[in-house]
Coordinates of C-alpha atoms in Angstrom, one line a residue:
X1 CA 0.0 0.0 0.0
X2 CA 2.7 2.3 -0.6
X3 CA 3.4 2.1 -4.3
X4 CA 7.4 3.4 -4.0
X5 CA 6.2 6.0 -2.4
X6 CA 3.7 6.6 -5.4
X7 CA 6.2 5.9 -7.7
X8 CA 5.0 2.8 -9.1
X9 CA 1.6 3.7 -10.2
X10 CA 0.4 0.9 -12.6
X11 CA 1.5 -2.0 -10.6
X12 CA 4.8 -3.5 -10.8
X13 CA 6.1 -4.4 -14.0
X14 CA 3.1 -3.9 -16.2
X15 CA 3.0 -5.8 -19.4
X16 CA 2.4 -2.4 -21.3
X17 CA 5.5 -0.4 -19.3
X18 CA 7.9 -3.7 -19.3
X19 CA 7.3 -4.3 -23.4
X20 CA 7.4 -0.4 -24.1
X21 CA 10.6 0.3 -22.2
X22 CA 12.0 -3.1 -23.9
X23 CA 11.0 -1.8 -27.3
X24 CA 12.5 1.6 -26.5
X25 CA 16.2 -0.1 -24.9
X26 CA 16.6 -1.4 -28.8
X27 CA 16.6 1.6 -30.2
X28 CA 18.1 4.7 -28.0
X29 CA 18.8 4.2 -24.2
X30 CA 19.8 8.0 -23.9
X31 CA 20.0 11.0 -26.3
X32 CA 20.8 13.8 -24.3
X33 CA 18.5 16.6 -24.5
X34 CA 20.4 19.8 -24.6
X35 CA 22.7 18.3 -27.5
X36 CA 20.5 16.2 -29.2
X37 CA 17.5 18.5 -28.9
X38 CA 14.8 15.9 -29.6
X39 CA 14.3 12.2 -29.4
X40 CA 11.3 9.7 -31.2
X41 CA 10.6 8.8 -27.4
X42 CA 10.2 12.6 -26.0
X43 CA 8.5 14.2 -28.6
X44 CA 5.8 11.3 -28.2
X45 CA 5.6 11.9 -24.7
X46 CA 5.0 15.6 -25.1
X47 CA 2.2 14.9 -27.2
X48 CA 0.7 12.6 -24.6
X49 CA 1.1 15.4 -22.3
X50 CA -0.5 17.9 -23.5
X51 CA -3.9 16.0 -23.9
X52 CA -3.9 15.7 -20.1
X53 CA -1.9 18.8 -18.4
X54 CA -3.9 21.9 -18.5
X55 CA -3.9 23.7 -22.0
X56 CA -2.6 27.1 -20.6
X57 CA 0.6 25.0 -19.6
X58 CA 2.1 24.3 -23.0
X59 CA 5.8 24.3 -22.6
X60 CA 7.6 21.4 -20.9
X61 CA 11.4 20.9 -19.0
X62 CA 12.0 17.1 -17.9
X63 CA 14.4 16.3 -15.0
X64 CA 15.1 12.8 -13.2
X65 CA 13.5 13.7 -10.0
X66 CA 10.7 16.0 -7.9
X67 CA 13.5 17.7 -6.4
X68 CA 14.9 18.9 -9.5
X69 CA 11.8 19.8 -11.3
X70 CA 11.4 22.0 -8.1
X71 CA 14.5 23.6 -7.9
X72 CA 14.2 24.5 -12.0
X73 CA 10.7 26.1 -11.1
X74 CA 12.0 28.2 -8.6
X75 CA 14.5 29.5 -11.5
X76 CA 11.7 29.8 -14.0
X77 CA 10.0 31.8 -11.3
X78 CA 12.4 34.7 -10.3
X79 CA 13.8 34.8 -14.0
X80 CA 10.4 35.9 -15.2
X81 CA 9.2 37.6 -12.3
X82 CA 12.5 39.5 -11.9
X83 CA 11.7 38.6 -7.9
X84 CA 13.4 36.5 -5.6
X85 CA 11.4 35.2 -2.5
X86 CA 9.5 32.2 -2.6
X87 CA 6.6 31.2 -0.2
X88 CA 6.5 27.7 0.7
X89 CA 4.1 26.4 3.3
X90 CA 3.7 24.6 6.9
X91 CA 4.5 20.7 6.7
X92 CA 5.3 21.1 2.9
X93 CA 8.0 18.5 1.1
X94 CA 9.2 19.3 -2.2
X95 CA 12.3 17.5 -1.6
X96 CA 16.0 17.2 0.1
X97 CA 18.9 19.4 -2.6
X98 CA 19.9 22.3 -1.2
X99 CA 17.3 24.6 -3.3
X100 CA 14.0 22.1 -2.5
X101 CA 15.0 21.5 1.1
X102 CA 14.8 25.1 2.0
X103 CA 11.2 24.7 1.0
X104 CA 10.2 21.7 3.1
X105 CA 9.1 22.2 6.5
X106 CA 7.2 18.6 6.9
X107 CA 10.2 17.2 9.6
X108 CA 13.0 19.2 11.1
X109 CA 15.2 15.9 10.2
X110 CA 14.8 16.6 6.4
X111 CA 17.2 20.4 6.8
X112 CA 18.8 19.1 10.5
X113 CA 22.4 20.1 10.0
X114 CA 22.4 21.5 6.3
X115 CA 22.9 25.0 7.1
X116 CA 22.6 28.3 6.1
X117 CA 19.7 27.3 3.8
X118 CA 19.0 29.7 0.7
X119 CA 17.6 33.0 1.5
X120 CA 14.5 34.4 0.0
X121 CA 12.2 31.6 1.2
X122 CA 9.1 32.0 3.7
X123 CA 6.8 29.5 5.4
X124 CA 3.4 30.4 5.5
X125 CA 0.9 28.8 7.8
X126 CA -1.2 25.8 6.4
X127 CA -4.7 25.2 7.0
X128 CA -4.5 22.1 9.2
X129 CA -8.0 22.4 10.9
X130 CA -8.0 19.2 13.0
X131 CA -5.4 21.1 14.8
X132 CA -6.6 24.7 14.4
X133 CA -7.2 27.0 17.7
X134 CA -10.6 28.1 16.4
X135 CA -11.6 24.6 15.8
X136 CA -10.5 23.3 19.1
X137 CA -12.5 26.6 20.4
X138 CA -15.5 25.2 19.1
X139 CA -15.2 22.0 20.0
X140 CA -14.9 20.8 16.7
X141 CA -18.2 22.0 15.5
X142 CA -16.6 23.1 12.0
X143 CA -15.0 19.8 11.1
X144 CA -16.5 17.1 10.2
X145 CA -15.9 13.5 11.4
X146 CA -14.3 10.0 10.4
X147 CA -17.6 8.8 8.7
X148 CA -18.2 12.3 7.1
X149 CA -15.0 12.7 5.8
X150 CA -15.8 9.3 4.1
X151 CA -19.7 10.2 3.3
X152 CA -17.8 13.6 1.9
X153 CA -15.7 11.8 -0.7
X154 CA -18.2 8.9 -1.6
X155 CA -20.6 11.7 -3.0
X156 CA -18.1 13.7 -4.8
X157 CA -17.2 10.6 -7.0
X158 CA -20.9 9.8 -7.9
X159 CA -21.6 7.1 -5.1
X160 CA -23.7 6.8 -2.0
X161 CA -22.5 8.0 1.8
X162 CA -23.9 5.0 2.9
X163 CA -20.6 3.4 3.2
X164 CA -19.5 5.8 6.1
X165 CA -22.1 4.1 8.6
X166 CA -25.3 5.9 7.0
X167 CA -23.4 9.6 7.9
X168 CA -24.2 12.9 5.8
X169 CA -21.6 14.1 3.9
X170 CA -20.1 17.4 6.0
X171 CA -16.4 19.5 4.7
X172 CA -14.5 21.4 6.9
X173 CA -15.6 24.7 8.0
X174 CA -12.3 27.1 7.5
X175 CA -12.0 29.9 10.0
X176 CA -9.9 31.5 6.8
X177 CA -6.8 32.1 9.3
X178 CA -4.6 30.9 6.9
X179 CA -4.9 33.0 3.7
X180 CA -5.0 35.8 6.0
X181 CA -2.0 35.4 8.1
X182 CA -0.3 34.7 3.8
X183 CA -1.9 38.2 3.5
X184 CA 0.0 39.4 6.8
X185 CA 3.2 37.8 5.3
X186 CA 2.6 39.7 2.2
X187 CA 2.3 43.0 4.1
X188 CA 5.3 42.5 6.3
X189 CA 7.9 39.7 5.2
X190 CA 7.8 39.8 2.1
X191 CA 6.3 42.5 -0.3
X192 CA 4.1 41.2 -3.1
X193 CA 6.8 43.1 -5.6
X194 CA 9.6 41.0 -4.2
X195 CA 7.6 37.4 -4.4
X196 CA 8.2 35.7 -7.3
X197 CA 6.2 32.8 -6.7
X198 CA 3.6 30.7 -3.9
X199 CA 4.4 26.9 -4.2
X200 CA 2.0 24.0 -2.0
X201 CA 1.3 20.7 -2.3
X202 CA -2.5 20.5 -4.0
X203 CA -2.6 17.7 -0.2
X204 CA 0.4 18.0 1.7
X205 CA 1.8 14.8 1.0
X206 CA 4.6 14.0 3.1
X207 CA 3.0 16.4 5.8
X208 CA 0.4 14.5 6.9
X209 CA -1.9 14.4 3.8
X210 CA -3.9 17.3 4.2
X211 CA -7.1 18.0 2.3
X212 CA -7.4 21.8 1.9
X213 CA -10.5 23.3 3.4
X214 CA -13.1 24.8 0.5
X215 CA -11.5 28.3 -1.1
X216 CA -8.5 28.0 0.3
X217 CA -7.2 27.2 -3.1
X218 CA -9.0 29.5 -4.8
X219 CA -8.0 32.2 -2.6
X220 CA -5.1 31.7 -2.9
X221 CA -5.2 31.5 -6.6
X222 CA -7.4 35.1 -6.7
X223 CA -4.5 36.1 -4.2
X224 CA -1.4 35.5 -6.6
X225 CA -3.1 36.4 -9.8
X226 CA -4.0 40.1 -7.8
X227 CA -0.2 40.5 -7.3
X228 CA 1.5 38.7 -10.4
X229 CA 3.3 36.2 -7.9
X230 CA 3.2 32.7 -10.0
X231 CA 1.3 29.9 -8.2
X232 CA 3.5 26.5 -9.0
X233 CA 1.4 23.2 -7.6
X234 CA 4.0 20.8 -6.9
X235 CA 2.1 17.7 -8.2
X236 CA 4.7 15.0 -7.2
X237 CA 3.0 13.3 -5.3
X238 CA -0.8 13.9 -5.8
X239 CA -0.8 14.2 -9.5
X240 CA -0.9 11.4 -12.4
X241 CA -4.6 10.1 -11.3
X242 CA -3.4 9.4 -7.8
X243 CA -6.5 11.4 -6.2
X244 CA -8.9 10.6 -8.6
X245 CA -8.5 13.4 -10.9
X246 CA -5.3 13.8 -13.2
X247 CA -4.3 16.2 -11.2
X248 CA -5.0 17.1 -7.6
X249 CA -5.4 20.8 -7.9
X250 CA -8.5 19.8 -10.1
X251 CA -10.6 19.2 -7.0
X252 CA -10.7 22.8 -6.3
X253 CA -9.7 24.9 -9.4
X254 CA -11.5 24.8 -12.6
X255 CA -8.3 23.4 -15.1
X256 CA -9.6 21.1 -17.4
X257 CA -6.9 18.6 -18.7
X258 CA -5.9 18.6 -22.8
X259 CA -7.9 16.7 -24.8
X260 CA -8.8 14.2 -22.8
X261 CA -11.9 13.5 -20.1
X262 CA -11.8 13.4 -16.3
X263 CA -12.5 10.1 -15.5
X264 CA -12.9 10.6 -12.2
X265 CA -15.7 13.0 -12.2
X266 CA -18.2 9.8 -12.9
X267 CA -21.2 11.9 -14.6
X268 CA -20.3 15.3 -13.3
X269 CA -19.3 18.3 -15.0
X270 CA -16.0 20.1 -14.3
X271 CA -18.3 23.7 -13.8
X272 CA -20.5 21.2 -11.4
X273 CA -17.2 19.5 -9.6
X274 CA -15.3 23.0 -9.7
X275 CA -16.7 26.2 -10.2
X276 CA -14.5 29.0 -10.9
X277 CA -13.1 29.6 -14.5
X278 CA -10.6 29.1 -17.2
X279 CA -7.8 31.2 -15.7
X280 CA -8.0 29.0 -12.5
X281 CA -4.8 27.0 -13.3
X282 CA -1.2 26.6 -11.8
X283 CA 1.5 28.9 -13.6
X284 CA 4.0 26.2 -12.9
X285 CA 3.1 22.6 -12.4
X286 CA 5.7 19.9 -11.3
X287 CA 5.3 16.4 -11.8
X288 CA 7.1 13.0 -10.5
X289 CA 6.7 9.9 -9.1
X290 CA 3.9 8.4 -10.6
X291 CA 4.2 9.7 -14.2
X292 CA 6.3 7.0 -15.3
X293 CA 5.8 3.9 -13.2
X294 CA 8.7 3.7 -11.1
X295 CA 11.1 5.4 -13.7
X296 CA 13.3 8.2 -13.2
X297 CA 11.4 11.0 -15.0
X298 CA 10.1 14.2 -12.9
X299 CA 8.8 17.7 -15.3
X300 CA 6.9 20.6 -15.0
X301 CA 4.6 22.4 -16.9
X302 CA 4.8 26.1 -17.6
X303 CA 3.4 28.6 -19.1
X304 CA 5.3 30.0 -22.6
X305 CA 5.6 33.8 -21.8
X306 CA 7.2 32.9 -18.8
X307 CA 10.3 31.2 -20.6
X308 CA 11.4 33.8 -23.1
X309 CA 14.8 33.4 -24.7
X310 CA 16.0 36.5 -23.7
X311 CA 15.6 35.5 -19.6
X312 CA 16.3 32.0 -20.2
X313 CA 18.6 31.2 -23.3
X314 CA 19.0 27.3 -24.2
X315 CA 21.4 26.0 -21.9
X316 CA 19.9 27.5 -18.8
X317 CA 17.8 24.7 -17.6
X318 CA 19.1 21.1 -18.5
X319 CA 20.8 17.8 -16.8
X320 CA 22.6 14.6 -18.3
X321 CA 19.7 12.6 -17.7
X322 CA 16.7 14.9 -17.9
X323 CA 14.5 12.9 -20.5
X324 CA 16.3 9.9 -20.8
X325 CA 14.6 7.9 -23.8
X326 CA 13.1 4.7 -21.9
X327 CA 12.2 6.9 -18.7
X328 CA 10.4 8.9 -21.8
X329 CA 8.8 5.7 -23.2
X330 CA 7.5 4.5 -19.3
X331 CA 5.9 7.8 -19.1
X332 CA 3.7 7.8 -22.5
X333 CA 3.3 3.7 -21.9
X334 CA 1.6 5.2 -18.3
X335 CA -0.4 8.3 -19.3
X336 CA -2.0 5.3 -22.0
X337 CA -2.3 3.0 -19.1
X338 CA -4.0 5.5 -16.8
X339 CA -6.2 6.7 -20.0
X340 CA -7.1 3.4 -21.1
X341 CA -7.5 1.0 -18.3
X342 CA -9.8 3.9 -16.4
X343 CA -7.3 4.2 -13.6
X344 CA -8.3 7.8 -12.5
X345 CA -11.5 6.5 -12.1
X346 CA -10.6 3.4 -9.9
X347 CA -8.8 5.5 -7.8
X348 CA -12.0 7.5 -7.3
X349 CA -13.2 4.8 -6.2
X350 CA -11.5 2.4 -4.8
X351 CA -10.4 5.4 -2.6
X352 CA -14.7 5.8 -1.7
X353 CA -14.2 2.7 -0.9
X354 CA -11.1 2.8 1.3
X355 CA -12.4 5.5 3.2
X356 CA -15.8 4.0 3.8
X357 CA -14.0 1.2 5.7
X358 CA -11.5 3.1 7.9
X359 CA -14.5 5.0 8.7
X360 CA -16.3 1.8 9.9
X361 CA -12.7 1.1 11.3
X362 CA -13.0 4.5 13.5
X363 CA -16.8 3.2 14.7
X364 CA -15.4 0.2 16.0
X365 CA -12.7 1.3 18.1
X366 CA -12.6 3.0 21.0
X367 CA -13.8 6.9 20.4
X368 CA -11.2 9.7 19.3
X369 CA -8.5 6.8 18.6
X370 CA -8.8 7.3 15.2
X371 CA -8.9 11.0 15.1
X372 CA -8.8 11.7 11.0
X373 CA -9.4 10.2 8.0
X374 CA -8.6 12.4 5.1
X375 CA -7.6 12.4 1.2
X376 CA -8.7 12.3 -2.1
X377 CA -8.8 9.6 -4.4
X378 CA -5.6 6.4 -3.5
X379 CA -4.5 9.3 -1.3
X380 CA -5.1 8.3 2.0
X381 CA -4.2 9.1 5.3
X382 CA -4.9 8.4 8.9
X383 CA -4.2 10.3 12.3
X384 CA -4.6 9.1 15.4
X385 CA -5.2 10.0 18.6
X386 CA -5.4 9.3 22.1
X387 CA -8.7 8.7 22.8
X388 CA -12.1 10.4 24.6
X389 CA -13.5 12.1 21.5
X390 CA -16.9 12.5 20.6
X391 CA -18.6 9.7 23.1
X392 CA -18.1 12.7 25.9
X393 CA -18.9 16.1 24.6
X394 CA -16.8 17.9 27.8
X395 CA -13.8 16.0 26.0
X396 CA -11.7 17.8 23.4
X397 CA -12.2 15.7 19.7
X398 CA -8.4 15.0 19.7
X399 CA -6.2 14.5 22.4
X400 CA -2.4 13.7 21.3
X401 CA -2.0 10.1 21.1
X402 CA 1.7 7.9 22.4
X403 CA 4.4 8.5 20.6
X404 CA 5.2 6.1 18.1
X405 CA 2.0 4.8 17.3
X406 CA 1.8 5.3 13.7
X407 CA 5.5 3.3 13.3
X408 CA 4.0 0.9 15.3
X409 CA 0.6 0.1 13.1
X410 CA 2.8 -0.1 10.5
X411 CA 5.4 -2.3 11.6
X412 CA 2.5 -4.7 12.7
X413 CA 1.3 -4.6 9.1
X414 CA 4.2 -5.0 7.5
X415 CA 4.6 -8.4 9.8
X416 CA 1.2 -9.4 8.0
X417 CA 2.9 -9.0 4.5
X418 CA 1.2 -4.9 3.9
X419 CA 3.5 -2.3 3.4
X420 CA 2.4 1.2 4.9
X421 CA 4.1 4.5 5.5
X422 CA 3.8 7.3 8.5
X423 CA 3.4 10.5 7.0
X424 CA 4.2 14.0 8.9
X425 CA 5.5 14.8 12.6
X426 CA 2.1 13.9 13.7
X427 CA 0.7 10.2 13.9
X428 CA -0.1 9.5 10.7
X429 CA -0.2 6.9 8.2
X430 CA -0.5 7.0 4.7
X431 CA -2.6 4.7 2.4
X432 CA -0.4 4.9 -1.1
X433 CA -1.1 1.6 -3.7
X434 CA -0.8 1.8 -6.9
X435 CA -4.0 2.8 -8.7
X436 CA -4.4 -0.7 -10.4
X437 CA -5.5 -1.6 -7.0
X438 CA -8.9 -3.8 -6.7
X439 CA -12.2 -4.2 -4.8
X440 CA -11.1 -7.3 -3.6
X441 CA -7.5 -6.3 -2.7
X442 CA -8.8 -2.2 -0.8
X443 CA -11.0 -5.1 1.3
X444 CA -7.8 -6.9 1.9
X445 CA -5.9 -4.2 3.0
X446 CA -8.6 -2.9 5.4
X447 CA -8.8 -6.4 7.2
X448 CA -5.1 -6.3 7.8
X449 CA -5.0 -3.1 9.0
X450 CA -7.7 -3.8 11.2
X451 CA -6.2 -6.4 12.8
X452 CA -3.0 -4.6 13.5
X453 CA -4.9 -1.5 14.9
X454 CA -6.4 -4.2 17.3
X455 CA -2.8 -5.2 18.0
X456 CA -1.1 -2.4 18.8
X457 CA -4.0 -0.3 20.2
X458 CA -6.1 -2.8 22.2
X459 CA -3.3 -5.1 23.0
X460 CA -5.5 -8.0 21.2

């Protein structure tokens, strides 16, 4: 259930990646891009791009890793901005070089020791509501719980909330804290005419998997395009079907993809699922992991006027291994995988599904254990805590659970053959398979993690 860290999205070795790659190691294994210029393997992957990234973001730079995408967006953003600071936010990860590690702020160990950082970067506040003062204020009126967080995401993908123990679908109720203390960073850390750029996570990934409350993205959206400070969604993680959409910003801004359909919206419209309109979309987007099925390919997506030749002559952005031919070749044998084979959909899903039965997970055990279930899509994740919750309504919804309980569950799943990851500084676990997954095998999962919850949190 963790994919390669949502590397390996179609499954390990799928017949369609194994024969394409094979196909593509008999002809050219690498044709560098900044001498070569072009290769049979990129230009086809291009094309396959462009029918599922947003049509605003037509020009394309490939890399071999998140990281680098992200450090070469930061580039692209002060060279056509002509500005230098860059906001990142609270429990972000865009990844560990020098450049991307001065961004992430998910765990202290990720920058422990790697001082001075690079200057110009500020962390704004994220809207983590379970933990949110005004929240905890009001007991908890404003967010919903396990089984509506699962009712919540069982709608929006066309089923029933029937599978969250008969609960209403509820979402969060945002105090708006956080765009407003981004507007109090604007007004005195950083000016608006020396920010070239906003980057997040569409759901923090390695930060705990958070779900953004409604209009924070779209706040934030209105609040970049009001200043001209580029907003670049660092899809690494949540992009490439994983949340049921192609990409994750998609939940919340109105960026319809290429050519192509959204599989994941089962029967609803993209004005129904959305709102907002065609000027919604990331100026940047950076992609990873999951793109290419466990190959080394990473990207982003840009707009062209923010690439001109005179800021950025050839030879400015580039890399020995940036579009290597058969990382190339995964990647457009995946996007026809995840086209074809209706994997956005299953994640929508299969997700519903997931979340349904942590939810009936949450009613078993003992109140406020399981504090959280949030996500979108094969996007999972899970915070516990220590108990009280909502069967006494003098106790707080979330008291902090012991230490070490999220390594813990997964340790005892991973003795009963399930691999599963913590997420964040908090105690979280992260639900991550590969979007192939089936009915049969989410039910699977959700027995053995039941059993080791049991284990490790009832002793039984």
């Amino acid at each position: 259930m963790s994919s390669g860290i949502g590397a390996v999205s179609t499954g390990h070795c799928h017949p369609t990646v194994v024969e394409a790659v094979r196909r593509q190691a008999g002809k050219v294994v690498h044709a560098q891009q900044n001498v070569f210029g072009a290769h049979e393997a990129m230009v086809d992957l291009y094309d396959k791009l462009s029918a599922v990234l947003p049509p605003s973001l037509d020009t394309y730079f490939l890399a071999n890793s998140g990281a680098e995408a992200v450090d070469n967006a930061v580039k692209i953003a002060r060279a056509a901005t002509g500005r230098q600071n860059i906001i990142a936010f609270e429990g972000g990860f865009h990844g560990r070089t020098l450049g991307s590690m001065a961004l992430t702020s998910s765990k202290t160990i990720y920058r422990q020791g790697f001082g001075p950082l690079i200057p110009g970067v500020h962390i704004a506040p994220y809207p983590y509501c379970l933990h949110c003062k005004a929240q905890v204020a009001r007991g908890h009126a404003g967010y919903p719980s396990p089984a509506e967080q699962a009712a919540t995401v069982a709608v929006a993908c066309g089923g029933s909330s029937n599978g969250g123990k008969g609960a209403a679908p509820r979402d969060i109720s945002c105090c708006g804290g956080p765009l407003e203390s981004l507007e109090w960073m604007l007004a005195t850390q950083t000016a608006p005419s020396d920010t070239a750029a906003v980057i997040l996570e569409p759901i923090l990934g390695e930060g705990g998997f958070l779900v953004p409350p409604p209009g924070f993205l779209q706040g934030l959206r209105k609040l970049c395009s009001e200043h001209g400070i580029l907003l670049i969604a660092d899809e690494v993680q949540a992009g490439a079907g994983r949340t049921g959409r192609w990409w994750g910003h998609q939940h919340w801004l109105s960026t319809p993809t290429g050519s192509h359909p959204q599989e994941g919206t089962i029967g609803l419209s993209l004005e129904t699922v959305h709102g907002g309109g065609p000027g919604d979309s990331p100026d940047i987007l950076v992609f990873a992991k999951g793109i290419a099925s466990g190959y080394p390919l990473a990207g982003l997506a840009v707009r062209r006027e923010l690439v001109p030749r005179d800021k950025m002559p050839p030879g400015t952005l580039g890399g020995t291994y940036g579009a290597n031919a058969v990382a190339c070749a995964a990647a457009s044998a995946t996007i026809e995988i995840i086209n074809n084979e209706g994997l956005v959909q299953n994640a929508a899903l299969r997700g519903a599904q997931l979340m349904a039965g942590l939810a009936d997970l949450a009613a078993e055990l003992p109140p406020g254990v399981i504090a959280d279930i949030r996500g979108r899509g094969l996007m999972v994740g899970v915070e516990f805590g220590g108990g009280g919750g909502d069967s006494d309504a003098s106790m707080p919804r979330h008291i902090p659970p012991h230490k070490g309980v999220a390594s813990a569950i997964t340790k005892a799943c991973a003795a009963r053959g399930m691999l599963l990851l913590t997420a964040g500084a908090r105690e979280c676990i992260r639900f991550l398979p590969p979007l192939t997954i089936s009915e049969d095998e989410v039910r699977q999962a959700l027995s053995v993690f039941r059993d080791a919850c049991r284990e490790v949190l009832l002793r039984k």
